[in-house]
Amino acid sequence: GLWMAVLAGVDVLQHPETVGGARLPAELVDTLQARGTICALMPAVVTGAEWARFQRHLELGGRMWPAEKPPAMMEAEADSLRRSGIDPRTRPRSASVTRFQNQRLNAESLIRDGCLVAVASDEVVALPGAKSRRAFGEQFLDGVEGLVELGMTPGDALVSATRNAAAAAGQLNEIGTIAPGKRADLVILEADPLADIGNIRRVATVIHGGRVFAGGRRTGKP
């Protein structure tokens, strides 16, 4: 299905790194790069804290992903196995683990081959009363940082989050780059994101539609 979409000439592929948990063939990755197809990735899922949790789960002998049991229960089982002389990491694992690992490897391949990448976070905000809640936009920021973890330079990660994202949404004529005639939507940071991509979180000022905001309040006119 992915090959058919590419050969049909689609402009954007949503989450091509997932592809049913299989590895992307090198020929397909090369074709995506040559055609300039935008690959809208979901890097926050396979980087940062999420990837650390996955690695820890494997250390405890986890056999499925998402985890089949709560972390505390996994810790107790792993301790019991070690006391019995069994390394919990040797327990057989299901195909779900390989699928998740392949998702990260595919994202790395697309980045390494120079494919056009945009961030498609599938942003989720938990409902009121849920145990875990995220501020809207947090997963997108995790994703931009995740691109660097996957092998992208900070500069290219910023392009993926701005220019390429605008192109994927069909709005590059209005947003995505700083140019005469485009909408004045800007974020001014307190520190250089090229030196540390984590600086994208250090927002000093937001300009939306030419209006200046600081701390979420409008402070000036166009």
mmCIF file of C-alpha atoms in Angstrom:
data_model
loop_
_atom_site.group_PDB
_atom_site.id
_atom_site.type_symbol
_atom_site.label_atom_id
_atom_site.label_comp_id
_atom_site.label_asym_id
_atom_site.label_seq_id
_atom_site.Cartn_x
_atom_site.Cartn_y
_atom_site.Cartn_z
ATOM 1 C CA GLY A 1 0.000 0.000 0.000
ATOM 2 C CA LEU A 2 2.846 2.377 0.787
ATOM 3 C CA TRP A 3 4.539 1.636 -2.535
ATOM 4 C CA MET A 4 1.253 2.200 -4.380
ATOM 5 C CA ALA A 5 0.791 5.579 -2.696
ATOM 6 C CA VAL A 6 4.324 6.679 -3.587
ATOM 7 C CA LEU A 7 4.064 5.554 -7.204
ATOM 8 C CA ALA A 8 0.684 7.279 -7.473
ATOM 9 C CA GLY A 9 2.473 10.524 -6.678
ATOM 10 C CA VAL A 10 1.152 11.497 -3.256
ATOM 11 C CA ASP A 11 2.795 14.568 -1.715
ATOM 12 C CA VAL A 12 2.716 13.521 1.949
ATOM 13 C CA LEU A 13 2.901 10.185 3.767
ATOM 14 C CA GLN A 14 1.504 10.119 7.293
ATOM 15 C CA HIS A 15 3.664 8.055 9.683
ATOM 16 C CA PRO A 16 5.419 5.961 7.000
ATOM 17 C CA GLU A 17 7.836 4.692 9.647
ATOM 18 C CA THR A 18 5.112 2.535 11.166
ATOM 19 C CA VAL A 19 4.314 0.522 7.990
ATOM 20 C CA GLY A 20 2.828 -2.388 9.906
ATOM 21 C CA GLY A 21 5.942 -2.911 12.007
ATOM 22 C CA ALA A 22 8.110 -4.047 9.077
ATOM 23 C CA ARG A 23 11.387 -2.506 7.941
ATOM 24 C CA LEU A 24 11.237 -0.053 5.071
ATOM 25 C CA PRO A 25 13.134 -1.421 2.038
ATOM 26 C CA ALA A 26 16.168 0.679 1.097
ATOM 27 C CA GLU A 27 14.772 1.038 -2.427
ATOM 28 C CA LEU A 28 11.587 2.613 -1.077
ATOM 29 C CA VAL A 29 13.514 5.006 1.162
ATOM 30 C CA ASP A 30 15.667 6.052 -1.819
ATOM 31 C CA THR A 31 12.521 6.605 -3.895
ATOM 32 C CA LEU A 32 10.975 8.791 -1.204
ATOM 33 C CA GLN A 33 14.132 10.890 -1.113
ATOM 34 C CA ALA A 34 14.359 11.218 -4.881
ATOM 35 C CA ARG A 35 10.695 12.195 -5.286
ATOM 36 C CA GLY A 36 10.745 14.689 -2.430
ATOM 37 C CA THR A 37 7.787 13.041 -0.732
ATOM 38 C CA ILE A 38 7.199 14.563 2.693
ATOM 39 C CA CYS A 39 7.390 11.948 5.433
ATOM 40 C CA ALA A 40 5.303 13.098 8.386
ATOM 41 C CA LEU A 41 6.895 11.235 11.287
ATOM 42 C CA MET A 42 5.817 10.747 14.895
ATOM 43 C CA PRO A 43 9.262 10.866 16.588
ATOM 44 C CA ALA A 44 8.058 11.509 20.148
ATOM 45 C CA VAL A 45 6.761 7.927 20.308
ATOM 46 C CA VAL A 46 10.189 6.327 19.791
ATOM 47 C CA THR A 47 12.548 8.812 21.457
ATOM 48 C CA GLY A 48 13.148 10.577 24.746
ATOM 49 C CA ALA A 49 11.289 9.353 27.798
ATOM 50 C CA GLU A 50 9.199 6.901 25.755
ATOM 51 C CA TRP A 51 12.274 5.147 24.368
ATOM 52 C CA ALA A 52 13.876 5.107 27.834
ATOM 53 C CA ARG A 53 10.760 3.413 29.240
ATOM 54 C CA PHE A 54 10.897 0.836 26.457
ATOM 55 C CA GLN A 55 14.565 0.082 27.113
ATOM 56 C CA ARG A 56 13.899 -0.281 30.827
ATOM 57 C CA HIS A 57 10.998 -2.618 30.087
ATOM 58 C CA LEU A 58 13.313 -4.876 28.077
ATOM 59 C CA GLU A 59 15.871 -4.849 30.904
ATOM 60 C CA LEU A 60 13.161 -6.174 33.205
ATOM 61 C CA GLY A 61 12.349 -8.994 30.831
ATOM 62 C CA GLY A 62 9.324 -7.413 29.202
ATOM 63 C CA ARG A 63 7.907 -9.526 26.409
ATOM 64 C CA MET A 64 5.375 -7.151 24.857
ATOM 65 C CA TRP A 65 5.051 -3.482 23.971
ATOM 66 C CA PRO A 66 3.055 -1.642 25.170
ATOM 67 C CA ALA A 67 4.024 -3.204 28.488
ATOM 68 C CA GLU A 68 2.026 -6.219 29.535
ATOM 69 C CA LYS A 69 2.278 -5.339 33.264
ATOM 70 C CA PRO A 70 2.804 -2.257 35.454
ATOM 71 C CA PRO A 71 6.475 -1.305 36.110
ATOM 72 C CA ALA A 72 6.327 -2.227 39.818
ATOM 73 C CA MET A 73 5.147 -5.741 38.993
ATOM 74 C CA MET A 74 7.839 -6.081 36.312
ATOM 75 C CA GLU A 75 10.498 -4.997 38.833
ATOM 76 C CA ALA A 76 9.350 -7.613 41.357
ATOM 77 C CA GLU A 77 9.304 -10.389 38.753
ATOM 78 C CA ALA A 78 12.742 -9.445 37.467
ATOM 79 C CA ASP A 79 14.182 -9.504 40.992
ATOM 80 C CA SER A 80 12.672 -12.938 41.591
ATOM 81 C CA LEU A 81 14.149 -14.293 38.349
ATOM 82 C CA ARG A 82 17.609 -12.903 39.153
ATOM 83 C CA ARG A 83 17.548 -14.533 42.609
ATOM 84 C CA SER A 84 16.806 -17.795 40.818
ATOM 85 C CA GLY A 85 19.820 -17.325 38.575
ATOM 86 C CA ILE A 86 17.781 -16.371 35.489
ATOM 87 C CA ASP A 87 18.489 -13.278 33.438
ATOM 88 C CA PRO A 88 15.052 -11.723 32.768
ATOM 89 C CA ARG A 89 16.354 -10.324 29.473
ATOM 90 C CA THR A 90 16.591 -13.853 28.023
ATOM 91 C CA ARG A 91 12.840 -14.427 28.122
ATOM 92 C CA PRO A 92 11.246 -14.741 24.661
ATOM 93 C CA ARG A 93 9.584 -11.627 23.290
ATOM 94 C CA SER A 94 6.560 -11.111 21.106
ATOM 95 C CA ALA A 95 6.522 -9.530 17.655
ATOM 96 C CA SER A 96 5.207 -6.315 19.223
ATOM 97 C CA VAL A 97 8.720 -5.568 20.526
ATOM 98 C CA THR A 98 10.260 -5.982 17.076
ATOM 99 C CA ARG A 99 7.548 -3.811 15.524
ATOM 100 C CA PHE A 100 8.347 -0.982 17.906
ATOM 101 C CA GLN A 101 12.091 -1.291 17.334
ATOM 102 C CA ASN A 102 11.521 -1.263 13.572
ATOM 103 C CA GLN A 103 9.472 1.917 13.874
ATOM 104 C CA ARG A 104 12.511 3.714 15.286
ATOM 105 C CA LEU A 105 14.906 2.124 12.796
ATOM 106 C CA ASN A 106 12.656 3.223 9.918
ATOM 107 C CA ALA A 107 12.598 6.803 11.179
ATOM 108 C CA GLU A 108 16.390 6.752 11.421
ATOM 109 C CA SER A 109 16.642 5.422 7.861
ATOM 110 C CA LEU A 110 14.395 8.144 6.446
ATOM 111 C CA ILE A 111 16.428 10.830 8.201
ATOM 112 C CA ARG A 112 19.794 9.309 7.281
ATOM 113 C CA ASP A 113 18.810 9.120 3.598
ATOM 114 C CA GLY A 114 17.863 12.799 3.538
ATOM 115 C CA CYS A 115 14.109 12.410 3.040
ATOM 116 C CA LEU A 116 11.905 15.447 3.606
ATOM 117 C CA VAL A 117 10.539 15.092 7.126
ATOM 118 C CA ALA A 118 7.789 16.908 9.001
ATOM 119 C CA VAL A 119 6.585 16.405 12.559
ATOM 120 C CA ALA A 120 3.125 14.833 12.812
ATOM 121 C CA SER A 121 2.688 14.405 16.544
ATOM 122 C CA ASP A 122 -0.853 12.990 16.766
ATOM 123 C CA GLU A 123 -1.106 15.459 19.656
ATOM 124 C CA VAL A 124 -3.153 14.003 22.503
ATOM 125 C CA VAL A 125 -4.332 15.843 25.593
ATOM 126 C CA ALA A 126 -5.768 13.655 28.358
ATOM 127 C CA LEU A 127 -9.351 14.256 29.423
ATOM 128 C CA PRO A 128 -10.053 15.920 32.802
ATOM 129 C CA GLY A 129 -9.641 13.443 35.627
ATOM 130 C CA ALA A 130 -7.122 11.290 33.776
ATOM 131 C CA LYS A 131 -3.983 10.229 35.664
ATOM 132 C CA SER A 132 -1.684 11.786 33.087
ATOM 133 C CA ARG A 133 -2.282 15.111 31.376
ATOM 134 C CA ARG A 134 -0.080 16.914 28.869
ATOM 135 C CA ALA A 135 -0.155 20.512 27.808
ATOM 136 C CA PHE A 136 -1.199 20.900 24.194
ATOM 137 C CA GLY A 137 1.928 21.222 22.064
ATOM 138 C CA GLU A 138 4.130 19.251 24.458
ATOM 139 C CA GLN A 139 4.219 16.171 22.258
ATOM 140 C CA PHE A 140 5.151 18.312 19.263
ATOM 141 C CA LEU A 141 8.130 19.760 21.164
ATOM 142 C CA ASP A 142 9.131 16.239 22.211
ATOM 143 C CA GLY A 143 8.981 15.288 18.552
ATOM 144 C CA VAL A 144 11.269 18.099 17.397
ATOM 145 C CA GLU A 145 13.812 17.109 20.046
ATOM 146 C CA GLY A 146 13.306 13.483 19.044
ATOM 147 C CA LEU A 147 14.351 14.201 15.454
ATOM 148 C CA VAL A 148 17.777 15.203 16.755
ATOM 149 C CA GLU A 149 17.968 12.015 18.827
ATOM 150 C CA LEU A 150 17.205 10.077 15.638
ATOM 151 C CA GLY A 151 20.157 11.657 13.827
ATOM 152 C CA MET A 152 18.952 14.983 12.445
ATOM 153 C CA THR A 153 20.869 18.223 12.993
ATOM 154 C CA PRO A 154 19.100 20.867 15.123
ATOM 155 C CA GLY A 155 18.849 23.113 12.053
ATOM 156 C CA ASP A 156 17.178 20.419 9.976
ATOM 157 C CA ALA A 157 14.847 19.600 12.866
ATOM 158 C CA LEU A 158 13.700 23.230 12.925
ATOM 159 C CA VAL A 159 13.106 23.142 9.161
ATOM 160 C CA SER A 160 11.073 19.963 9.607
ATOM 161 C CA ALA A 161 8.946 21.657 12.266
ATOM 162 C CA THR A 162 8.376 24.835 10.254
ATOM 163 C CA ARG A 163 8.916 24.853 6.504
ATOM 164 C CA ASN A 164 8.270 21.161 5.874
ATOM 165 C CA ALA A 165 5.248 21.120 8.186
ATOM 166 C CA ALA A 166 3.744 24.079 6.349
ATOM 167 C CA ALA A 167 4.378 22.378 3.003
ATOM 168 C CA ALA A 168 2.730 19.182 4.265
ATOM 169 C CA ALA A 169 -0.335 21.194 5.235
ATOM 170 C CA GLY A 170 -0.410 22.960 1.869
ATOM 171 C CA GLN A 171 0.196 26.357 3.479
ATOM 172 C CA LEU A 172 3.799 27.144 2.564
ATOM 173 C CA ASN A 173 2.625 30.223 0.683
ATOM 174 C CA GLU A 174 1.392 31.684 3.999
ATOM 175 C CA ILE A 175 3.510 30.239 6.819
ATOM 176 C CA GLY A 176 6.564 28.070 7.491
ATOM 177 C CA THR A 177 9.323 30.545 6.618
ATOM 178 C CA ILE A 178 10.060 34.209 7.263
ATOM 179 C CA ALA A 179 9.466 36.069 4.001
ATOM 180 C CA PRO A 180 7.719 39.217 2.724
ATOM 181 C CA GLY A 181 4.002 38.719 2.273
ATOM 182 C CA LYS A 182 3.734 35.749 4.647
ATOM 183 C CA ARG A 183 1.780 35.718 7.875
ATOM 184 C CA ALA A 184 3.759 37.222 10.762
ATOM 185 C CA ASP A 185 3.711 34.147 13.024
ATOM 186 C CA LEU A 186 6.991 33.964 14.928
ATOM 187 C CA VAL A 187 8.416 32.481 18.114
ATOM 188 C CA ILE A 188 11.367 34.289 19.687
ATOM 189 C CA LEU A 189 13.552 32.153 21.938
ATOM 190 C CA GLU A 190 15.787 33.062 24.856
ATOM 191 C CA ALA A 191 18.640 30.826 23.667
ATOM 192 C CA ASP A 192 20.011 29.352 20.450
ATOM 193 C CA PRO A 193 18.250 26.097 19.419
ATOM 194 C CA LEU A 194 21.130 25.292 17.051
ATOM 195 C CA ALA A 195 23.383 24.972 20.086
ATOM 196 C CA ASP A 196 20.850 22.882 22.014
ATOM 197 C CA ILE A 197 17.556 21.805 20.473
ATOM 198 C CA GLY A 198 16.062 21.820 23.972
ATOM 199 C CA ASN A 199 16.114 25.611 23.775
ATOM 200 C CA ILE A 200 12.938 25.471 21.672
ATOM 201 C CA ARG A 201 11.145 25.345 25.033
ATOM 202 C CA ARG A 202 12.663 28.649 26.177
ATOM 203 C CA VAL A 203 10.063 30.924 24.638
ATOM 204 C CA ALA A 204 10.501 34.644 25.222
ATOM 205 C CA THR A 205 7.902 36.137 22.884
ATOM 206 C CA VAL A 206 5.230 34.950 20.471
ATOM 207 C CA ILE A 207 4.102 37.034 17.496
ATOM 208 C CA HIS A 208 0.838 35.839 15.975
ATOM 209 C CA GLY A 209 -0.641 37.593 13.006
ATOM 210 C CA GLY A 210 1.668 40.502 13.664
ATOM 211 C CA ARG A 211 0.506 40.943 17.258
ATOM 212 C CA VAL A 212 3.074 40.576 20.023
ATOM 213 C CA PHE A 213 2.387 38.300 22.998
ATOM 214 C CA ALA A 214 4.481 37.636 26.098
ATOM 215 C CA GLY A 215 3.439 35.176 28.762
ATOM 216 C CA GLY A 216 0.224 34.514 26.844
ATOM 217 C CA ARG A 217 -0.912 38.153 26.946
ATOM 218 C CA ARG A 218 -0.925 40.614 24.087
ATOM 219 C CA THR A 219 1.599 43.400 24.649
ATOM 220 C CA GLY A 220 1.556 45.290 21.372
ATOM 221 C CA LYS A 221 -0.271 46.061 18.158
ATOM 222 C CA PRO A 222 0.730 45.077 14.596
#
